[in-house]
Tab-separated table of C-alpha atoms in Angstrom:
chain	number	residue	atom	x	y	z
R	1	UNK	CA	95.598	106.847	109.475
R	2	UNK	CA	94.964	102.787	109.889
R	3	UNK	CA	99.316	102.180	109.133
R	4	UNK	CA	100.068	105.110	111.684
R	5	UNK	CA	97.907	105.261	113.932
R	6	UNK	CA	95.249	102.843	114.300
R	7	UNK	CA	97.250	99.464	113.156
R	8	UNK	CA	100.355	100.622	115.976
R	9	UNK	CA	97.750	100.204	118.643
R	10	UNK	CA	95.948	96.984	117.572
R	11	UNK	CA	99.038	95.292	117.479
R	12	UNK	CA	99.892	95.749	121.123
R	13	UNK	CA	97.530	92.564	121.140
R	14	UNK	CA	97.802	89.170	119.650
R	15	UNK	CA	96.091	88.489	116.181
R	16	UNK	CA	93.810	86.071	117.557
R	17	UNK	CA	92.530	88.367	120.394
R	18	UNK	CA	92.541	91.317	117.700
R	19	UNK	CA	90.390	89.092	115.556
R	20	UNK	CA	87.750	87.939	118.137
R	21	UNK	CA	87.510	92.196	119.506
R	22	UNK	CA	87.538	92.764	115.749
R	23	UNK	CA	84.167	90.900	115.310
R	24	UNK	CA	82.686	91.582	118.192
R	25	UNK	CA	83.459	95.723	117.235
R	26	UNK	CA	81.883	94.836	114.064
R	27	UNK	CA	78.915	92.939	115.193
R	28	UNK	CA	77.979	95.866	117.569
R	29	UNK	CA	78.273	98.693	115.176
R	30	UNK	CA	76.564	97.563	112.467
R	31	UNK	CA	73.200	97.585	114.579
R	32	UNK	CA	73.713	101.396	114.550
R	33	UNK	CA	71.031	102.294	112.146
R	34	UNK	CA	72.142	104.063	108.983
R	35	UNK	CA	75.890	102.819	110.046
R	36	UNK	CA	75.956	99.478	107.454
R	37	UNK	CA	74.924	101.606	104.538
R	38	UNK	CA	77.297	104.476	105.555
R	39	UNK	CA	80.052	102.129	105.387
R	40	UNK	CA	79.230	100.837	102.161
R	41	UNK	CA	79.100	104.109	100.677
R	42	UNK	CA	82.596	105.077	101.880
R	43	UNK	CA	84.251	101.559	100.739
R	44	UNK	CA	82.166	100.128	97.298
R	45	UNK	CA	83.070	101.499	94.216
R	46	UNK	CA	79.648	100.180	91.722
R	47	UNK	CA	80.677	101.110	88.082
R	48	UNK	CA	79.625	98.224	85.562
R	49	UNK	CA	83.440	97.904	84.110
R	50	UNK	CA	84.277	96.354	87.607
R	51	UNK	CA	81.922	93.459	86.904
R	52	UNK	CA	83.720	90.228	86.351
R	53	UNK	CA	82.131	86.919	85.279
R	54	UNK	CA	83.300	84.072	87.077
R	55	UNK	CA	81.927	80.165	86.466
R	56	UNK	CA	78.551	81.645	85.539
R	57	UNK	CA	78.635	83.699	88.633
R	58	UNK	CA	78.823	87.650	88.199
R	59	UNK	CA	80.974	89.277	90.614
R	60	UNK	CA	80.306	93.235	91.023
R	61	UNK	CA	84.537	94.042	91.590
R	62	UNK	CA	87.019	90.858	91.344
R	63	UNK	CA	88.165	91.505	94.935
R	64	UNK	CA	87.086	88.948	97.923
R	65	UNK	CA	87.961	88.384	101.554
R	66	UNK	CA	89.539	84.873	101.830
R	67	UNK	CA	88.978	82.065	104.278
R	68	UNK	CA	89.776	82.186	107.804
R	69	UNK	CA	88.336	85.843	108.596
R	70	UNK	CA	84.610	84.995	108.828
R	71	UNK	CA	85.257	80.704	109.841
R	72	UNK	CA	81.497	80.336	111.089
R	73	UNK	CA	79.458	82.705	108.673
R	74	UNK	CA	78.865	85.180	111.022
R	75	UNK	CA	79.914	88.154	109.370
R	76	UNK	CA	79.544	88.715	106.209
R	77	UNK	CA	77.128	90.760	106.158
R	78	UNK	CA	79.483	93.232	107.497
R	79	UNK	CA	82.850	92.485	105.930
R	80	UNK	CA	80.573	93.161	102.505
R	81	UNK	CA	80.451	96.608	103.331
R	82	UNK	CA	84.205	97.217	102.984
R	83	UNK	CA	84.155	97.054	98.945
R	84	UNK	CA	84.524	92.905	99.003
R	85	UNK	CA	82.264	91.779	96.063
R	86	UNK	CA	82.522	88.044	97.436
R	87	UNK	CA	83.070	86.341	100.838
R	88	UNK	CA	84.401	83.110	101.304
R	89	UNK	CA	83.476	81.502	104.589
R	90	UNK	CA	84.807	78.559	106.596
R	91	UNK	CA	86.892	76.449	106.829
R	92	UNK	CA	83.595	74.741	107.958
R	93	UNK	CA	84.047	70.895	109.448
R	94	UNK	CA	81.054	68.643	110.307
R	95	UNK	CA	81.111	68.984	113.826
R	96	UNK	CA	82.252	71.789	115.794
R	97	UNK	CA	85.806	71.800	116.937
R	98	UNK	CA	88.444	74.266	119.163
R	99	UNK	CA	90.945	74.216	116.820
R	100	UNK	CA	95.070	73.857	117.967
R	101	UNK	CA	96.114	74.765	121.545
R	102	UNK	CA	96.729	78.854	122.052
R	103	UNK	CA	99.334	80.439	121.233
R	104	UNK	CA	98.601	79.422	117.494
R	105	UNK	CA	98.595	83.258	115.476
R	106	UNK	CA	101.920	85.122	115.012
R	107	UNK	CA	102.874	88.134	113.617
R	108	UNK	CA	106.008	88.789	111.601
R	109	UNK	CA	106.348	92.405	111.408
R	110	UNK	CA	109.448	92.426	109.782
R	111	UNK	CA	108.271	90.404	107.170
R	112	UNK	CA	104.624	91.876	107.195
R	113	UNK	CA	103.543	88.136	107.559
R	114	UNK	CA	101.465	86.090	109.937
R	115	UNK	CA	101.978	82.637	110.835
R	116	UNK	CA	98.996	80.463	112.484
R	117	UNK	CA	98.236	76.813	113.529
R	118	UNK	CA	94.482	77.546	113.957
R	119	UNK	CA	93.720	74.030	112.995
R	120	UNK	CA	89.908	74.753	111.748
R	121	UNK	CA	88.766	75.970	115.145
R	122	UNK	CA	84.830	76.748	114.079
R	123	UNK	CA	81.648	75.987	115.126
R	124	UNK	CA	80.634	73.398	112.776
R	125	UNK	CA	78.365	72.522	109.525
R	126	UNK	CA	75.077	73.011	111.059
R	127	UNK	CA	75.637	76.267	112.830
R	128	UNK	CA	77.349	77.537	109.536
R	129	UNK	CA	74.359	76.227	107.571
R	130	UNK	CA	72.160	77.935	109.824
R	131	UNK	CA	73.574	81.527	109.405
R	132	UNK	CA	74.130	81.539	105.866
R	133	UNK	CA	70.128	80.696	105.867
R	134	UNK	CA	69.773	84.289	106.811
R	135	UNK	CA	68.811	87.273	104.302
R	136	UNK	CA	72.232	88.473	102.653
R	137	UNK	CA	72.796	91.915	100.999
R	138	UNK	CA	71.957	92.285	97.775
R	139	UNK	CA	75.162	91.433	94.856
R	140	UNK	CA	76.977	89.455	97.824
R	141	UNK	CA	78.504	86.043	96.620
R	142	UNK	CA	79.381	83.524	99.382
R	143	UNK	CA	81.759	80.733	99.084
R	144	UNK	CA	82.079	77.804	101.054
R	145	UNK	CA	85.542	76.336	102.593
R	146	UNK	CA	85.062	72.478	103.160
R	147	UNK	CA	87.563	70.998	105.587
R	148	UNK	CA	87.733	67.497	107.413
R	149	UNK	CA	87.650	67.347	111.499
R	150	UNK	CA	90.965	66.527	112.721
R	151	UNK	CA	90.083	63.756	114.836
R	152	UNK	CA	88.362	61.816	111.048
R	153	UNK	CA	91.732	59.544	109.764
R	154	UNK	CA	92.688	60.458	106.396
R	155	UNK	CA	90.340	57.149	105.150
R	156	UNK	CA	87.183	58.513	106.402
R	157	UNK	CA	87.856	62.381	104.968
R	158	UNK	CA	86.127	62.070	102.309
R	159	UNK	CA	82.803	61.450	104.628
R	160	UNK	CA	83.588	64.726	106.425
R	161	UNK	CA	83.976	66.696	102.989
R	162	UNK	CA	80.219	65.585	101.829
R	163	UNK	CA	78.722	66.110	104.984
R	164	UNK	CA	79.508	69.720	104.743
R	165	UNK	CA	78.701	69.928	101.579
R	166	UNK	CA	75.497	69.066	102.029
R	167	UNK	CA	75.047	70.727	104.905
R	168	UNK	CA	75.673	74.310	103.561
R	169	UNK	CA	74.892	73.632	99.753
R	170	UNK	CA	71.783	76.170	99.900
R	171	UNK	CA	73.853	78.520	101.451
R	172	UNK	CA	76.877	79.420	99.550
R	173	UNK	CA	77.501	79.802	95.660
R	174	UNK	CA	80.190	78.119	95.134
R	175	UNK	CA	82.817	75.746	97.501
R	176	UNK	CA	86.404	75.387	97.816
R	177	UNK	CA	87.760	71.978	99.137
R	178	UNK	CA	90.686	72.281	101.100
R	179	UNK	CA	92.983	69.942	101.659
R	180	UNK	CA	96.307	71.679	101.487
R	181	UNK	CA	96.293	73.466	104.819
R	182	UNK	CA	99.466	72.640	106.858
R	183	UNK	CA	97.774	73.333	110.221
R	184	UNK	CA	95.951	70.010	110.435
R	185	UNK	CA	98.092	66.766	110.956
R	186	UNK	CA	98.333	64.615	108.236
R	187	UNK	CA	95.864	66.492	105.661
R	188	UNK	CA	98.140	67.523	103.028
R	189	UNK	CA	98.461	64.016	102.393
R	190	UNK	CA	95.187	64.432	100.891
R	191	UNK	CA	96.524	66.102	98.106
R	192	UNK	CA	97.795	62.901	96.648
R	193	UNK	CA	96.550	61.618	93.829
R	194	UNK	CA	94.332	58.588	94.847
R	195	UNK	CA	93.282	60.663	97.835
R	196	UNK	CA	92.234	63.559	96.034
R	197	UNK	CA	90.229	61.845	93.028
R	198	UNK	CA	88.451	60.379	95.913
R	199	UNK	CA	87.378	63.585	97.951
R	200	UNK	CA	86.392	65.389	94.262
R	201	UNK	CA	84.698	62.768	92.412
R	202	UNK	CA	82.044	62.050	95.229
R	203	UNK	CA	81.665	65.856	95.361
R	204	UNK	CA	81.083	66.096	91.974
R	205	UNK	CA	78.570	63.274	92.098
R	206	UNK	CA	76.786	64.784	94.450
R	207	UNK	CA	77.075	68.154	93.133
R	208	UNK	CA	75.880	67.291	89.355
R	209	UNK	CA	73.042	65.280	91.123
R	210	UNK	CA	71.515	68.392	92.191
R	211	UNK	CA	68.594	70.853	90.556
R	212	UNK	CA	71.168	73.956	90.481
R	213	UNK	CA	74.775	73.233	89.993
R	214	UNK	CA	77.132	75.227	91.991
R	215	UNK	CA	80.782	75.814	91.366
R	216	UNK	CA	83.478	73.738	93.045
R	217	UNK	CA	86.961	74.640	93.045
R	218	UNK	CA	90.321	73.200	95.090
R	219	UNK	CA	92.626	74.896	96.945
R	220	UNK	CA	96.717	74.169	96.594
R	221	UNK	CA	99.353	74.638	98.335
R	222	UNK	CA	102.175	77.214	97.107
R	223	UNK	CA	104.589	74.154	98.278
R	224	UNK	CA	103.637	71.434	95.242
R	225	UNK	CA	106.279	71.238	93.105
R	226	UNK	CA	106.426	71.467	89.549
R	227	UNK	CA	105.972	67.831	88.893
R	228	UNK	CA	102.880	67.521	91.875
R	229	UNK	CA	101.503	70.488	90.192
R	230	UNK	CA	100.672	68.941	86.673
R	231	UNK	CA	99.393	65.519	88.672
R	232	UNK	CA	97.232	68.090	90.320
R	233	UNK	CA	95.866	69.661	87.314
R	234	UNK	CA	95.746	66.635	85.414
R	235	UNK	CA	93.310	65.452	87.893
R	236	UNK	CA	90.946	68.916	87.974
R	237	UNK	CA	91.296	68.548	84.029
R	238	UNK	CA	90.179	64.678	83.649
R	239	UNK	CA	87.330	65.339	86.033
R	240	UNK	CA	86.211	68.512	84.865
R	241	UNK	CA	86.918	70.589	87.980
R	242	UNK	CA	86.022	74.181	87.766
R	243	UNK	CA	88.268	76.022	88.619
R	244	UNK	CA	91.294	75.973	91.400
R	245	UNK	CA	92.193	78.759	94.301
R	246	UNK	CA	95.898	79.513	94.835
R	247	UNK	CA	97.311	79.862	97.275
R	248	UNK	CA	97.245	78.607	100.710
R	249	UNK	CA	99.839	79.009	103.573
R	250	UNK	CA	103.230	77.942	103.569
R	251	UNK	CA	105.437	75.973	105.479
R	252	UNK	CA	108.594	77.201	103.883
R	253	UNK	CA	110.757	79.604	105.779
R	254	UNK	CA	113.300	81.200	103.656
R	255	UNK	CA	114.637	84.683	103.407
R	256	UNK	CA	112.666	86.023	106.247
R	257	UNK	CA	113.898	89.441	107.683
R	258	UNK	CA	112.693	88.037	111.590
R	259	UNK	CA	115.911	86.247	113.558
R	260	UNK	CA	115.907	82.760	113.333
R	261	UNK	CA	115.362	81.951	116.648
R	262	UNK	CA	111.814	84.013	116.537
R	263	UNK	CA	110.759	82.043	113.995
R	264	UNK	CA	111.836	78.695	115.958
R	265	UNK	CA	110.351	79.894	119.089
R	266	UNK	CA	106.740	80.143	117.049
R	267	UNK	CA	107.018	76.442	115.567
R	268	UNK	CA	105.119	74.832	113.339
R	269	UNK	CA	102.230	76.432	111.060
R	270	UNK	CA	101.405	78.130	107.597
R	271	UNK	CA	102.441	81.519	107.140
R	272	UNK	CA	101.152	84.006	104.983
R	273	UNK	CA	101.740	87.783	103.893
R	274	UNK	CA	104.774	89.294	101.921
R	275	UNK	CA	106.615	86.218	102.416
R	276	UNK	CA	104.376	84.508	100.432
R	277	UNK	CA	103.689	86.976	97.553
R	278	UNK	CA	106.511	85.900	94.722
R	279	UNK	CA	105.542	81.841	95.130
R	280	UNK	CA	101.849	82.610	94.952
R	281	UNK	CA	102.547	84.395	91.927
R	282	UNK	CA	104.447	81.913	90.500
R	283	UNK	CA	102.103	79.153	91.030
R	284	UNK	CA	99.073	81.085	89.464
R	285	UNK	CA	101.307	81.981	86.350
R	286	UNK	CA	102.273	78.088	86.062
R	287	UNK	CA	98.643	77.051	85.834
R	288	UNK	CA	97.500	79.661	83.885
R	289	UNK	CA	100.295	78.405	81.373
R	290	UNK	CA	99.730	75.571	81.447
R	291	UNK	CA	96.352	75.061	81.141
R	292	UNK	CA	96.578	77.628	78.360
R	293	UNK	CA	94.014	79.918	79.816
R	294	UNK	CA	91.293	77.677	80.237
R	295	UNK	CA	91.200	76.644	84.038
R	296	UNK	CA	89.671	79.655	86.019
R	297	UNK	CA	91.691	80.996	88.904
R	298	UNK	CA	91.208	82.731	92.168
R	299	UNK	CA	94.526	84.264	93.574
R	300	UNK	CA	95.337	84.126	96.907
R	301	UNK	CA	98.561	84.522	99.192
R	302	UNK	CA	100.415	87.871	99.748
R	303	UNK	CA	98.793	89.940	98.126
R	304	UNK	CA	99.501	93.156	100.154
R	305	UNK	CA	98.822	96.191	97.922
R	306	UNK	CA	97.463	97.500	94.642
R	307	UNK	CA	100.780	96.258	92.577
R	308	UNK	CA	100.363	92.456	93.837
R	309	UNK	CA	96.638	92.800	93.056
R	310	UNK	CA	97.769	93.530	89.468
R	311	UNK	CA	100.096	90.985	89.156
R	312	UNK	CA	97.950	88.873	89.813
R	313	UNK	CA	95.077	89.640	87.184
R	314	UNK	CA	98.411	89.490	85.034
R	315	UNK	CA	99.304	86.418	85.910
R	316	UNK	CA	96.246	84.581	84.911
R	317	UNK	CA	93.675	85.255	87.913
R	318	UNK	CA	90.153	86.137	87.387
R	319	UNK	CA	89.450	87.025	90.959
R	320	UNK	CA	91.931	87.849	93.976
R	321	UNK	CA	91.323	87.685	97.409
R	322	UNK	CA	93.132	89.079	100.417
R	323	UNK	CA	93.624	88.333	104.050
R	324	UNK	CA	97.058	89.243	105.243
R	325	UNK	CA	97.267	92.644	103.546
R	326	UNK	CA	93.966	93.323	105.360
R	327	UNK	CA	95.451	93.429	108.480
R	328	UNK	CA	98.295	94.757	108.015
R	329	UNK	CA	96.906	97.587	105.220
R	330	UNK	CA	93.187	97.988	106.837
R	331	UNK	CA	89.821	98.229	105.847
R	332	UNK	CA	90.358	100.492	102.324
R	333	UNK	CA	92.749	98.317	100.290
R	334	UNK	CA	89.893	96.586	98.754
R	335	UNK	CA	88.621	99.637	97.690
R	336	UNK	CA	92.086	101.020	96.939
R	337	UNK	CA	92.839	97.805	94.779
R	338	UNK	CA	89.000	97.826	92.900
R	339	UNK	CA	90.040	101.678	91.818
R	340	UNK	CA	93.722	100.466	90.047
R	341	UNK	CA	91.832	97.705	88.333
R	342	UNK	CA	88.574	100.223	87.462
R	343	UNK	CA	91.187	102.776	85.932
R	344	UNK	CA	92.867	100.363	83.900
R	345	UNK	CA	90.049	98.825	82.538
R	346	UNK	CA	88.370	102.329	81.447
R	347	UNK	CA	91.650	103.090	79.900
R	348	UNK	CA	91.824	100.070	78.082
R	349	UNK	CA	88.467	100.637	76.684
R	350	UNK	CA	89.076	104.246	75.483
């Protein structure tokens, strides 16, 4: 019903004024009483051989909603309810910023792809912080996107990435620092070397400083190459990082079914979906190879269905999450995704 019917008429809209009537839908209908439990009825599937330890965390499916969908922590709550086992939140910045000028979301139908140059539009650390104070449902892990302000030069980032930290630490259980988004100017330079070690050791500092020690991961871009890849891990190895996410957006444009001059007329920004898919899975297979196993992964980018799901776990990934195929499958392909993975693990346990 969603692909036929449902999806047709949401898209006579843009994504970002979808997204906003999205929330607002959501916001309103879970103060129905008896509607939030309803709905997570109808989408979780609770059988034990779902559960999936992650970094000392145990996750009740291995199937999360990625960054971007709930970017100031006010939703999670009812996202959960959809068969997600994990949210992550953010990207959060210290202060509160609008993000890029509008236009900045695009769909690619053709493609079944999005491109956006949001540029971490959210409300900020504190207002983040303050919501993810707030009583959460019970078995719902929250994870925390750190991102820099645009206006902070790349010398000052690392500033921006502990005051969020700190800011939310109580909140979430575990953070992801991003600095690979291509939607804020200059911040993928963070991803070098000297820039990096920077950003991760003070977080780590920090982080080992406190009473109850809370996963941190990083986020990469699908466009590192082979060679910026191992400096990468070699990095998250020699300082003991736990674990990485990948991946984010992409910059690259190649073999896309939408005309050329569509995809000029968008411009800049990171695009996601199908398009994506093959790299992301690439990338996760490369670290999982060669770190022999032993770095922990969360899979991101393109996956779109129950067979890139898969592929995924395959590859090397403990956990997936989705974003894309969310909007363009609809609210049951975490639930359609946690019943592949349940079936194969009860048949591999016969």
């Amino acid at each position: 019903m969603y692909r036929f019917l449902i999806r047709p008429i949401l898209f006579l809209l843009s994504p970002e004024s979808i997204h906003h009537l999205l929330l607002s839908f959501l916001k309103i209908l879970f103060t129905i009483p008896g509607v939030w439990p309803l709905v997570k009825r109808s989408y979780h599937i609770r059988n034990k051989a779902l559960e999936t330890d992650f970094l000392g965390l145990t996750f009740s499916n291995p199937v999360g909603l990625a960054a971007g969908f709930d970017k100031n922590a006010e939703i999670y709550r009812e996202f959960y309810a959809f068969g997600f086992s994990f949210i992550e939140v953010g990207t959060i910045t210290p202060k509160g910023q609008p993000g890029n000028d509008r236009p900045r979301s695009f769909r690619l139908k053709k493609d079944r792809g999005l491109i956006n140059r949001m540029g971490f539009n959210n409300h900020g650390a504190a207002a983040a912080a303050a919501r993810l104070a707030r009583k959460r449902p019970s078995g719902l892990i929250l994870g925390g996107n750190l991102g820099k302000n645009t206006l902070t030069p790349n010398e000052e980032a690392v500033d921006d990435y502990e005051a969020v930290f700190e800011a939310i630490y109580d909140g979430v259980d575990y953070f992801v620092v991003n600095v690979s988004c291509p939607n804020i100017s200059d911040l993928r330079k963070l991803q070098d070397q000297d820039s990096l070690e920077k950003i991760l050791v003070r977080l780590i500092t920090l982080r080992d400083a406190k009473q109850i020690r809370k996963p941190l991961l990083l986020k990469i871009s699908p466009d590192l190459n082979n060679q910026q890849l191992d400096e990468t891990l070699e990095i998250v190895s020699r300082l003991k990082l736990d674990g990485i996410v990948a991946t984010n957006t992409t910059i690259r444009r190649e073999g896309l079914r939408t005309p050329g001059h569509e995809i000029k007329a968008i411009g800049p920004g990171g695009m996601s979906g199908a398009p994506l898919t093959e790299r992301s899975l690439e990338v996760v297979r490369y670290i999982h190879e060669k770190s022999r196993g032993q770095l922990p992964i969360i899979a991101v980018g393109g996956i779109m269905n129950v067979r890139d799901a898969l592929n995924m776990l395959d590859a090397g990934a403990t956990l997936i999450q989705i974003y894309t195929g969310f909007i363009y499958e609809g609210p049951g392909l975490a639930r359609r995704i946690n019943r592949a993975i349940l079936g194969r693990r009860l048949q591999e346990s016969a």
